[in-house]
PDB file of C-alpha atoms in Angstrom:
ATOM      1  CA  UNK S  79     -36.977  -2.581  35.563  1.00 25.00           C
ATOM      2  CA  UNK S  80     -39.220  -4.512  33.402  1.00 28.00           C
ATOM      3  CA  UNK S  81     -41.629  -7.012  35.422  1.00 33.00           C
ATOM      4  CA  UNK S  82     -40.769 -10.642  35.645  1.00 34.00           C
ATOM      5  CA  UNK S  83     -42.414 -12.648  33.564  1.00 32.00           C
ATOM      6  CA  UNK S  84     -43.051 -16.499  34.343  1.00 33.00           C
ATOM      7  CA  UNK S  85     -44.256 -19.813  33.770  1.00 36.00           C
ATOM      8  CA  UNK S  86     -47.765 -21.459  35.085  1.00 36.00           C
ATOM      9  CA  UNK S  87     -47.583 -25.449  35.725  1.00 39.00           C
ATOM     10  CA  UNK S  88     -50.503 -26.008  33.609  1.00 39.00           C
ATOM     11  CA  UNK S  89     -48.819 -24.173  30.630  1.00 38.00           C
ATOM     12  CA  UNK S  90     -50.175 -20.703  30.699  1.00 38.00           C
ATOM     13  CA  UNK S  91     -47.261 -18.378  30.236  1.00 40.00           C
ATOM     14  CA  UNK S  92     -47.363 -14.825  32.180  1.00 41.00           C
ATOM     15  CA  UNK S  93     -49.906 -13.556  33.292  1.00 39.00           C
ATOM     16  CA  UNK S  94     -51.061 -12.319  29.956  1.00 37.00           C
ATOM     17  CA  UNK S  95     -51.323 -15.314  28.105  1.00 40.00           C
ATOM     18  CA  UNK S  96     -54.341 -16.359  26.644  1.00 34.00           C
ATOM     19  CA  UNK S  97     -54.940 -19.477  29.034  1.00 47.00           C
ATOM     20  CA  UNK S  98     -54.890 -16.773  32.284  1.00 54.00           C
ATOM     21  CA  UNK S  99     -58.720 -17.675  32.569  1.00 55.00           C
ATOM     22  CA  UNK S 100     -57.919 -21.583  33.666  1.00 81.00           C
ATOM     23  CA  UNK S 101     -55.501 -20.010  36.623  1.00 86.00           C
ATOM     24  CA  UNK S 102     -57.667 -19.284  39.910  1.00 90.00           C
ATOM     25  CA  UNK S 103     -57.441 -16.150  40.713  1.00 94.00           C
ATOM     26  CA  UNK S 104     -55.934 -16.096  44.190  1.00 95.00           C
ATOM     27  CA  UNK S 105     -53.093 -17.999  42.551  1.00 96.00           C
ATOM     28  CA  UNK S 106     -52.882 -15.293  39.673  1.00 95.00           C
ATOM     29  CA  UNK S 107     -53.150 -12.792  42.569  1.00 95.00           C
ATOM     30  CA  UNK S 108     -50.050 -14.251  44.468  1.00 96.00           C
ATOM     31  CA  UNK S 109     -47.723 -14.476  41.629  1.00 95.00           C
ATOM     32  CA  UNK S 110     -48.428 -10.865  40.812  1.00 94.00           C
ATOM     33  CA  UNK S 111     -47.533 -10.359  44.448  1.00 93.00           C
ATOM     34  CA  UNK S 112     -44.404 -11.943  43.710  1.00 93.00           C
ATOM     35  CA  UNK S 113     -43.416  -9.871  40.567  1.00 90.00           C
ATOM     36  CA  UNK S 114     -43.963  -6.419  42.418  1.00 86.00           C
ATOM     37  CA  UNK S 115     -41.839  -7.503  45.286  1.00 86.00           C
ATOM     38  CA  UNK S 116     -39.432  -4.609  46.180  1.00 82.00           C
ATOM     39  CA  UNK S 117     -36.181  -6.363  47.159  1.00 81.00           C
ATOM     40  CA  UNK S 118     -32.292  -4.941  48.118  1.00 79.00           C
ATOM     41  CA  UNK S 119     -29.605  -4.373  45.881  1.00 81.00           C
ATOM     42  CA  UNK S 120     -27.310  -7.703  45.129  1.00 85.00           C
ATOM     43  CA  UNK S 121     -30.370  -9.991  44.813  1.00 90.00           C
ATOM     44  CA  UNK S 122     -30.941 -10.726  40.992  1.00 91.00           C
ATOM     45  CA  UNK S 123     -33.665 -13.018  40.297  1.00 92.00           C
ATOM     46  CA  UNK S 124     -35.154 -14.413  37.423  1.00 91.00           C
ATOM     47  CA  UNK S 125     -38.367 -16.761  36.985  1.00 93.00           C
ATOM     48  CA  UNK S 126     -37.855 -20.441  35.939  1.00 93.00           C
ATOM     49  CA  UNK S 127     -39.743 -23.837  35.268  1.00 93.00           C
ATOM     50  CA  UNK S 128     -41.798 -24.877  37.996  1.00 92.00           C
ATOM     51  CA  UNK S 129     -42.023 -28.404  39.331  1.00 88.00           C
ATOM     52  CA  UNK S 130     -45.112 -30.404  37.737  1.00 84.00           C
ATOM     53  CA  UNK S 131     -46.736 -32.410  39.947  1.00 86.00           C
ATOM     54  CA  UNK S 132     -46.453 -30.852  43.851  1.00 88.00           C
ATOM     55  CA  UNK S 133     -49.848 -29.277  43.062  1.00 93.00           C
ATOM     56  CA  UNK S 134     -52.328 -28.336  40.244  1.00 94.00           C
ATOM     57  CA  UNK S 135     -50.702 -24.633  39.842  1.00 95.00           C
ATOM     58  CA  UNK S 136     -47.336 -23.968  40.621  1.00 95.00           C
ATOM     59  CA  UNK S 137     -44.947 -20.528  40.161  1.00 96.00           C
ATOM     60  CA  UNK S 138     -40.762 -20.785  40.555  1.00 96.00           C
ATOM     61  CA  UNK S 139     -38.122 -18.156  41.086  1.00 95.00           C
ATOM     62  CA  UNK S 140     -34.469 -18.704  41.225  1.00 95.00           C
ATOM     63  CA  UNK S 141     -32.366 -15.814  42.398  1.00 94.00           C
ATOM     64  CA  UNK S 142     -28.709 -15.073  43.782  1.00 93.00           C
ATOM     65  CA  UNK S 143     -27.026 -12.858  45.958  1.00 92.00           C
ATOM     66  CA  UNK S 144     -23.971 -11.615  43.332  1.00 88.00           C
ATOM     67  CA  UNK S 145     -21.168  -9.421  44.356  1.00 83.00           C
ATOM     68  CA  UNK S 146     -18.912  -8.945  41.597  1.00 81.00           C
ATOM     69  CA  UNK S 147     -18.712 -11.711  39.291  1.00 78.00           C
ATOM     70  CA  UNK S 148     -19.144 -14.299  42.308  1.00 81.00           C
ATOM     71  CA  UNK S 149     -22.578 -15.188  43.476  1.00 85.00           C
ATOM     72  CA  UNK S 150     -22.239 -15.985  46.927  1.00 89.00           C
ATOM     73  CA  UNK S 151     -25.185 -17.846  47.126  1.00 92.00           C
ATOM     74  CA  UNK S 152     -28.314 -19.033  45.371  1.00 93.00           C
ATOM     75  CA  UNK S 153     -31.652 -20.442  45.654  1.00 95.00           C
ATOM     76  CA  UNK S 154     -35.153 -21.458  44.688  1.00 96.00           C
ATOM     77  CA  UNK S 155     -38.357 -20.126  45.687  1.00 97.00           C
ATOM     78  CA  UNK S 156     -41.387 -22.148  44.701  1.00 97.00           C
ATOM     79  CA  UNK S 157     -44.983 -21.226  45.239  1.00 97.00           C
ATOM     80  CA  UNK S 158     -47.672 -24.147  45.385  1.00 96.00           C
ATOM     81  CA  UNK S 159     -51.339 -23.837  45.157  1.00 96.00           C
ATOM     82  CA  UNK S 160     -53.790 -26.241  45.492  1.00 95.00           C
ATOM     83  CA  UNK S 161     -57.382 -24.560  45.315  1.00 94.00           C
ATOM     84  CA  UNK S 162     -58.804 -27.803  46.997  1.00 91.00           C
ATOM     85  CA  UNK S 163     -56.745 -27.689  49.963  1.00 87.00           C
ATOM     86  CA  UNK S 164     -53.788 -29.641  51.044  1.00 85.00           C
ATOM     87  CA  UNK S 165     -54.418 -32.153  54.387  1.00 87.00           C
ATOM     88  CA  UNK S 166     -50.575 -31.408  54.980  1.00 89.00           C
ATOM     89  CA  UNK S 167     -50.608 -27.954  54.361  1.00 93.00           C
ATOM     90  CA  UNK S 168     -53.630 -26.764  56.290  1.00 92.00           C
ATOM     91  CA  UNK S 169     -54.332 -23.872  53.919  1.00 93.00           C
ATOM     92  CA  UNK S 170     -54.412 -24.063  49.755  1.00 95.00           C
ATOM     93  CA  UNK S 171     -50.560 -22.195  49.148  1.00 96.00           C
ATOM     94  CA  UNK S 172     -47.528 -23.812  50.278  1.00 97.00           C
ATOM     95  CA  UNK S 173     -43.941 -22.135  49.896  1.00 97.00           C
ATOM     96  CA  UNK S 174     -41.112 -24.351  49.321  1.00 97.00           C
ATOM     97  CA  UNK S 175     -37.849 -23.230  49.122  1.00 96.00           C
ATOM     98  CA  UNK S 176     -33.776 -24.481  49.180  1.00 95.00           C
ATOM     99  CA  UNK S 177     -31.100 -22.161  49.497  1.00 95.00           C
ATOM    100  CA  UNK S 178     -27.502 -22.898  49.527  1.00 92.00           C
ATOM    101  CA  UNK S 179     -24.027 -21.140  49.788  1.00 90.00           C
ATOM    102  CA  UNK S 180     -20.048 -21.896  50.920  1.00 85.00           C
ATOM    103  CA  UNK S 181     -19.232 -21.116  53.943  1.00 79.00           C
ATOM    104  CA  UNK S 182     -15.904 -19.259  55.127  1.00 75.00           C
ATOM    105  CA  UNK S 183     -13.928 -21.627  57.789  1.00 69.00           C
ATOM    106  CA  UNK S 184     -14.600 -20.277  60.545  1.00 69.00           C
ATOM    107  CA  UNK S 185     -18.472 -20.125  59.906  1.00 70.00           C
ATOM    108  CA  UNK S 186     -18.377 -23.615  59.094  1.00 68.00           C
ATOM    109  CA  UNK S 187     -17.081 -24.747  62.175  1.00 70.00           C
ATOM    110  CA  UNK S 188     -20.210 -23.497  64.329  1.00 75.00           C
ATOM    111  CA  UNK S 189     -21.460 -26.517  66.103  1.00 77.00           C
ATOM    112  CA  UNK S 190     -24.610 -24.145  66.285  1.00 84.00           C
ATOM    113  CA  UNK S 191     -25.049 -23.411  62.708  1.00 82.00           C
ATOM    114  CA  UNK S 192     -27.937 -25.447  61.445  1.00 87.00           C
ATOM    115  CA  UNK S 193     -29.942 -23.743  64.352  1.00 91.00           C
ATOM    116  CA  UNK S 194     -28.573 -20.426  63.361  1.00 89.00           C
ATOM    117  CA  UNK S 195     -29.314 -21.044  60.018  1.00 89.00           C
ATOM    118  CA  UNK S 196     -33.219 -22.222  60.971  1.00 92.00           C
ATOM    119  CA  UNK S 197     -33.402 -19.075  62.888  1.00 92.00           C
ATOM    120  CA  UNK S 198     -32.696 -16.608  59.752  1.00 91.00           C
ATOM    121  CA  UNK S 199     -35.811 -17.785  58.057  1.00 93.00           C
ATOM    122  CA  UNK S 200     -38.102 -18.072  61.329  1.00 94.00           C
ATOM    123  CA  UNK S 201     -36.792 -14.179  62.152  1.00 92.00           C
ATOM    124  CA  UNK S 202     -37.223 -12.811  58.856  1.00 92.00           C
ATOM    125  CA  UNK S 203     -40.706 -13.787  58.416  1.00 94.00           C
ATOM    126  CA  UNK S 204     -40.991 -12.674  61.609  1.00 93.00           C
ATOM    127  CA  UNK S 205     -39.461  -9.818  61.152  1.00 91.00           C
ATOM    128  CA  UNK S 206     -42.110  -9.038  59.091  1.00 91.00           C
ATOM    129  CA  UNK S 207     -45.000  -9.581  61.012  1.00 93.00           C
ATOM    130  CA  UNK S 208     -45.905 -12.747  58.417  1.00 94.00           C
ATOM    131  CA  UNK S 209     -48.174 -15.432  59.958  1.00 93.00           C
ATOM    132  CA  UNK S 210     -47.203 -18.994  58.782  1.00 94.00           C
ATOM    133  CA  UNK S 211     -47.763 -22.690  59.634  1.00 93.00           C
ATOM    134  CA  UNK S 212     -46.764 -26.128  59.123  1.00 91.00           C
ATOM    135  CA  UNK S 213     -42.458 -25.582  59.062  1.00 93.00           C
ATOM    136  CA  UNK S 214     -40.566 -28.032  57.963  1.00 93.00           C
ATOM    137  CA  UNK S 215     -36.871 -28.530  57.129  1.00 94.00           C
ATOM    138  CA  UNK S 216     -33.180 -29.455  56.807  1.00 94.00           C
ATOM    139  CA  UNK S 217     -30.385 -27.762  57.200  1.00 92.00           C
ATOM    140  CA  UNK S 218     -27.347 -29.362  55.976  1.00 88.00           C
ATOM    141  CA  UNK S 219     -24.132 -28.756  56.636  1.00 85.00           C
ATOM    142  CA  UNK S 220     -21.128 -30.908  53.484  1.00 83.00           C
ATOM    143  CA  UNK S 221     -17.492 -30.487  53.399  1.00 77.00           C
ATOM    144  CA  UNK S 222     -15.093 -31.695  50.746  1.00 78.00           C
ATOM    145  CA  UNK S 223     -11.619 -31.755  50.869  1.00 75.00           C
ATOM    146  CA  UNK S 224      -9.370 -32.377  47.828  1.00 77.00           C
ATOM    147  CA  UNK S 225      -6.469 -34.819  46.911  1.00 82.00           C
ATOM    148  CA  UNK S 226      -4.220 -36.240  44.352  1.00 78.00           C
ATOM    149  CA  UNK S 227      -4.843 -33.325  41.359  1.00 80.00           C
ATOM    150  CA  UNK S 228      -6.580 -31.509  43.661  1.00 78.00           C
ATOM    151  CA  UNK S 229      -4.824 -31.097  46.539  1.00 78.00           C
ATOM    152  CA  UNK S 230      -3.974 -27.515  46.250  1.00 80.00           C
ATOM    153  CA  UNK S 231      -7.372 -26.715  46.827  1.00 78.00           C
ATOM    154  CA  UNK S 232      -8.432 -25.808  50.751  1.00 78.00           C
ATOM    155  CA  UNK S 233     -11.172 -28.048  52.311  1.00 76.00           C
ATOM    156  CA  UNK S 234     -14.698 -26.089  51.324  1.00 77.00           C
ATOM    157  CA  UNK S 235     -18.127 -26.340  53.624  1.00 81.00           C
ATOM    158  CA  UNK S 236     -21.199 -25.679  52.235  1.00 87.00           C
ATOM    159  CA  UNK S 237     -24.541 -25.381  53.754  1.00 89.00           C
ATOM    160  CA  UNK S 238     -28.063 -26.124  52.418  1.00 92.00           C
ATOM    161  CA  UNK S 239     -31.355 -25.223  53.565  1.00 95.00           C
ATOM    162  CA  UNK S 240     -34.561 -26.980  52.379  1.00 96.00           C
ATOM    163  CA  UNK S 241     -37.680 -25.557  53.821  1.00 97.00           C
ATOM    164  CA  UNK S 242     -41.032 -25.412  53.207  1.00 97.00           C
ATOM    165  CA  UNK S 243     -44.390 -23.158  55.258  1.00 97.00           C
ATOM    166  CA  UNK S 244     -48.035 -22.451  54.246  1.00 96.00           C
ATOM    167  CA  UNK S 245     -48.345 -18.637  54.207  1.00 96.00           C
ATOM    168  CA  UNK S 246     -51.117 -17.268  56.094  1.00 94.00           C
ATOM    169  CA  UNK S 247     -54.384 -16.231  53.619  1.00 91.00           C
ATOM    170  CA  UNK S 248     -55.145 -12.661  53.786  1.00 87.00           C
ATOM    171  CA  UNK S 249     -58.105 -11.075  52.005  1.00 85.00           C
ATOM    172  CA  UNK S 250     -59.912 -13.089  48.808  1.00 86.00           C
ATOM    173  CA  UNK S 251     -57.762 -16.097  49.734  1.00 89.00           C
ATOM    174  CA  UNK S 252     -54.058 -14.300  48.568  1.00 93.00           C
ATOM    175  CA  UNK S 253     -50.838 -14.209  51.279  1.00 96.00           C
ATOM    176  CA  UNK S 254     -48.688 -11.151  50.955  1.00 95.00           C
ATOM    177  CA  UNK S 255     -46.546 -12.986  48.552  1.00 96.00           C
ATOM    178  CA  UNK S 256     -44.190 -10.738  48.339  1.00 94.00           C
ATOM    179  CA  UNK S 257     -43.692  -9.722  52.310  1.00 94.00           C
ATOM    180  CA  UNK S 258     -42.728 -13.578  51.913  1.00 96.00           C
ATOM    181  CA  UNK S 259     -40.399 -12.912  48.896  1.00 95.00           C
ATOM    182  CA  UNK S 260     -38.473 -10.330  51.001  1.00 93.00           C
ATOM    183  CA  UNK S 261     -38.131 -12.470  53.884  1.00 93.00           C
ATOM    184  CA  UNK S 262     -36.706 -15.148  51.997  1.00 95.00           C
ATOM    185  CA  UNK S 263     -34.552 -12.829  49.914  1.00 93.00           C
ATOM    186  CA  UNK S 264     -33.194 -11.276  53.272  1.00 92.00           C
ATOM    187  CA  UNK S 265     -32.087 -15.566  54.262  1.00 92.00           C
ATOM    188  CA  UNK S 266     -30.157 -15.678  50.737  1.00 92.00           C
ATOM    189  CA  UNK S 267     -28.585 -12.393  51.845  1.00 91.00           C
ATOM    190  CA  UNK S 268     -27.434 -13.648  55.539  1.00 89.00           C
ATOM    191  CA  UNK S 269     -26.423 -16.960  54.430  1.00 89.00           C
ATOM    192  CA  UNK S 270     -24.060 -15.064  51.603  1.00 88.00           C
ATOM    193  CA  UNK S 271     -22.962 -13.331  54.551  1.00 85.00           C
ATOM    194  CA  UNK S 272     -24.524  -9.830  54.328  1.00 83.00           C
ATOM    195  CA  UNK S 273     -25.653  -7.903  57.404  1.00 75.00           C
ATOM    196  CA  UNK S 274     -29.205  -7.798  57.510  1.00 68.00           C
ATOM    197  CA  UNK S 275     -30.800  -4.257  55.776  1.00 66.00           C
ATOM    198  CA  UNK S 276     -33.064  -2.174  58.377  1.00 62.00           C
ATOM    199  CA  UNK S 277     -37.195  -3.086  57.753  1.00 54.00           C
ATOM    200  CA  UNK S 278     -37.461   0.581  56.247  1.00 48.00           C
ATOM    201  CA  UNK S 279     -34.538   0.762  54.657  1.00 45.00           C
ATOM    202  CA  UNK S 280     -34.903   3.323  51.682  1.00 37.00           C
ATOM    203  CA  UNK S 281     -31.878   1.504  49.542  1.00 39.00           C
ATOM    204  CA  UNK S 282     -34.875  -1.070  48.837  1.00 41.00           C
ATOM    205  CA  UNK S 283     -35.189  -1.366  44.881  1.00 37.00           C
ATOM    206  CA  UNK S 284     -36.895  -2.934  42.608  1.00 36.00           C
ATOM    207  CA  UNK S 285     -35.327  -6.504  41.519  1.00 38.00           C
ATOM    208  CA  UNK S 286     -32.714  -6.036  39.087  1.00 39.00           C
ATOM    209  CA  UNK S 287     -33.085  -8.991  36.307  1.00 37.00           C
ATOM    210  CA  UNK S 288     -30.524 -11.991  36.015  1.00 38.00           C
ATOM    211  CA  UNK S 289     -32.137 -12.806  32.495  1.00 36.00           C
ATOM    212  CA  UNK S 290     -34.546 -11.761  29.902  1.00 34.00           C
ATOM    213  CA  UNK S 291     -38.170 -12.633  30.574  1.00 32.00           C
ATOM    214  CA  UNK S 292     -38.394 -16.755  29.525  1.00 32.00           C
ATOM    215  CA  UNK S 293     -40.425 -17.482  26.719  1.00 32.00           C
ATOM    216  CA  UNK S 294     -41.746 -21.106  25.538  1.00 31.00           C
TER     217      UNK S 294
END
């Protein structure tokens, strides 16, 4: 599988691009993390536009968990860095994320389920012996039900998570990026409703694209 190839905020495309010299290297460092993540099967991800002004640099990935033609759900992983620091943050990388998914009916009807739902991210970076700080969230639970036109339809839920952490800095300043990927890969995979894979599992892969590398 060819790497993925992405987009820097302050316009420097890749990592080979000729602007790579104005991107800090810790940041550079992280991203690459990102793009050698080993994920599941079922996960296809694909870089896309980051958001301009949460910090000076800035790195997004949007990926699904598809079975079939369905994708059962989706998400956005964003990766902020501010070399100067963040007061907020306590650290100079932030990762922000929202995932989202419909839920079957009897899911849905958890009175627990936004803890539940907290608990998959908190466990999976966990799970991987990550070291974070400063979590922060929503998890939000929307039904709609259908009339007139539309009133064959059954009532759906869906839930959304919003979430955001500051990665622990390992050595020169870079967090193991993509221990953090597979953590939040493994929450888009339990929210579609997959059972979680075993840490060593040796059906890990390498991420299957959902597009061509994006190109200005």
């Amino acid at each position: 599988m060819a790497a993925a190839q992405g987009r820097f905020s302050d316009g420097a495309d890749g990592m080979d691009s000729a602007k790579e010299t104005s991107v800090p290297l810790p940041f550079r460092r992280a991203v690459e993390g990102l793009r050698k993540a080993r994920l599941r099967p079922g996960i296809e991800i694909d870089p896309t536009r980051p958001p301009q002004r949460l910090a000076p640099h800035a790195y997004a990935l949007e990926a699904a968990v598809v079975e079939g033609d369905e994708d059962l759900a989706d998400g956005r992983l964003i990766l902020l860095h501010d070399p100067a620091g963040h007061e907020a943050w306590h650290g100079t990388f932030r990762l922000v994320t929202l995932v989202r998914a419909e839920l079957e009916p009897e899911m849905a009807a958890d009175p627990l389920l936004p803890e539940v739902c907290w608990s998959w991210l908190t466990g999976a970076l966990e799970a991987r012996g990550l070291t974070y700080g400063e979590a922060s969230g929503t998890v939000t639970r929307a039904s709609s039900h259908y009339f007139g036109g539309l009133g064959e339809r059954r009532p759906a839920t869906q839930i959304e998570i919003r979430a955001s952490w500051t990665p622990r800095e390992g050595v020169g300043g870079v967090p193991d990026t993509a221990a953090h990927l597979s953590a939040w890969c493994e929450l888009l995979c339990q929210i579609a409703g997959l059972e979680p894979l075993p840490p060593a599992d040796p059906g890990v892969v390498s991420l299957p694209q959902r597009r061509g590398p994006q190109h200005p």
